[in-house]
Amino acid sequence: MSDHVRDLASVREATDRLLAAVGTLDNAAVAGPSRLPGWSRGHVLAHLARNADALVNVLEGRPMYASAQVRDADIDRDAPRGLREQLGDVQESAERFQRLGAEDADWARTVELRNGVKDLASNVPFRRWIEIELHHVDLGIGYELEDLSAEFTQREINFLAKRFRDHPGLPPLLIKQDDGRMISTGAVQTLTMDEIKDGAPLPPLGIVVKGRQADLLGWLAGRRDGGALTVDRGSLPDLPPL
């Protein structure tokens, strides 16, 4: 189970880091393109603010967003704002999330996110941490996947591997990390009794993907194309959108 108190502290630290970095920009830079196709940096910042409010909704038992259309319209509405307004909104919405997170609550309860996804309330702070860290990278202002903490990187790799497990259309995948740890994802390969009896050699356990933590995270999170990874027993598959 996640330690939501510790994760909330990590969210605050990541938010402060992002705000300090964005505070060095100007209005023109905020209006410039981010690394996300079709989104300016203003879109990214507007999304971060509205995501904080959406997670407040989740923790208070309301729908995360009124609808996908409303979510997108709110981001488009807020994206053109200048630096000062963007910073104020990200900071104020982040404080609303932190204040709610500090309240006594049943953190073992199940909550519902977008598209019917359900999770424990205790995992919501980590989901917010993901939003802050990856979108800080998406801003393209000098913060890279290599700058993420080892703890965050490993947890996000684990989170995404779990998300893609048993996903239709994905072959069996074995992710081999640079520290030797291995994580399976994609389709689960079922072995017959004939394949596991009498000391017979086991069949290949799927495509093996190897690389540095930052490159593995970048591929799993849709931020890198996987060109820096080593692939055995097949070709690197296309991952479904997050």
XYZ file of C-alpha atoms in Angstrom, residues 136-230:
95
model
C 7.636 19.165 -15.893
C 9.692 17.185 -18.419
C 7.068 17.899 -21.099
C 7.572 21.649 -20.655
C 10.979 21.308 -22.306
C 12.706 23.811 -20.039
C 15.740 21.798 -18.924
C 14.209 19.151 -16.663
C 14.741 15.676 -18.133
C 13.813 12.098 -17.321
C 17.371 11.611 -16.075
C 16.688 14.268 -13.412
C 13.874 12.257 -11.828
C 14.642 10.518 -8.553
C 15.496 6.813 -8.593
C 12.518 6.126 -6.321
C 10.043 7.889 -8.595
C 11.479 6.341 -11.752
C 11.275 2.797 -10.383
C 7.768 3.249 -9.037
C 6.541 4.706 -12.313
C 8.107 1.867 -14.308
C 6.332 -0.594 -11.989
C 3.059 1.363 -12.282
C 3.127 1.402 -16.082
C 4.173 -2.246 -16.350
C 1.169 -3.161 -14.211
C -1.063 -0.925 -16.333
C -0.036 -2.691 -19.554
C -0.242 -6.209 -18.125
C -2.782 -8.344 -20.028
C -3.439 -5.452 -22.417
C -5.096 -6.713 -25.627
C -2.726 -6.680 -28.573
C 0.499 -6.525 -26.559
C 2.776 -9.581 -26.700
C 4.446 -10.950 -23.577
C 7.175 -8.507 -22.531
C 10.014 -8.861 -20.073
C 11.544 -5.548 -19.003
C 15.146 -6.002 -17.888
C 16.457 -2.987 -16.012
C 20.058 -1.867 -15.815
C 20.284 -3.006 -12.174
C 19.275 -6.549 -13.154
C 15.656 -6.415 -11.986
C 13.056 -7.843 -14.348
C 9.366 -7.016 -14.698
C 6.849 -8.812 -16.890
C 4.060 -7.024 -18.694
C 1.912 -7.378 -21.796
C 0.126 -10.674 -22.364
C 0.629 -13.358 -19.735
C 2.108 -16.503 -21.266
C 0.365 -19.665 -20.089
C 2.449 -22.833 -20.022
C 1.013 -26.304 -20.469
C 1.895 -29.198 -18.170
C 3.982 -30.732 -20.973
C 6.056 -27.550 -21.126
C 6.894 -27.513 -17.430
C 7.268 -31.219 -16.558
C 10.246 -33.531 -16.608
C 12.801 -30.717 -16.562
C 12.024 -29.684 -20.112
C 13.476 -26.268 -21.064
C 10.950 -23.486 -20.728
C 9.855 -21.635 -23.873
C 10.933 -18.008 -24.341
C 9.110 -15.682 -21.963
C 8.378 -13.087 -24.608
C 10.190 -10.063 -25.982
C 13.003 -8.877 -23.708
C 13.459 -5.097 -23.498
C 16.628 -3.828 -21.814
C 17.962 -0.367 -21.076
C 18.642 2.450 -18.666
C 15.907 3.403 -16.219
C 15.273 6.777 -17.857
C 14.992 5.227 -21.320
C 12.664 2.476 -20.101
C 10.469 5.034 -18.364
C 10.512 7.277 -21.423
C 9.334 4.431 -23.655
C 6.654 3.182 -21.257
C 5.358 6.713 -20.645
C 5.294 7.645 -24.331
C 8.054 10.238 -23.986
C 10.746 8.381 -25.981
C 10.588 6.102 -29.002
C 12.617 3.289 -27.472
C 15.506 3.744 -29.873
C 18.000 3.628 -27.000
C 16.682 0.266 -25.758
C 18.009 -3.193 -26.615
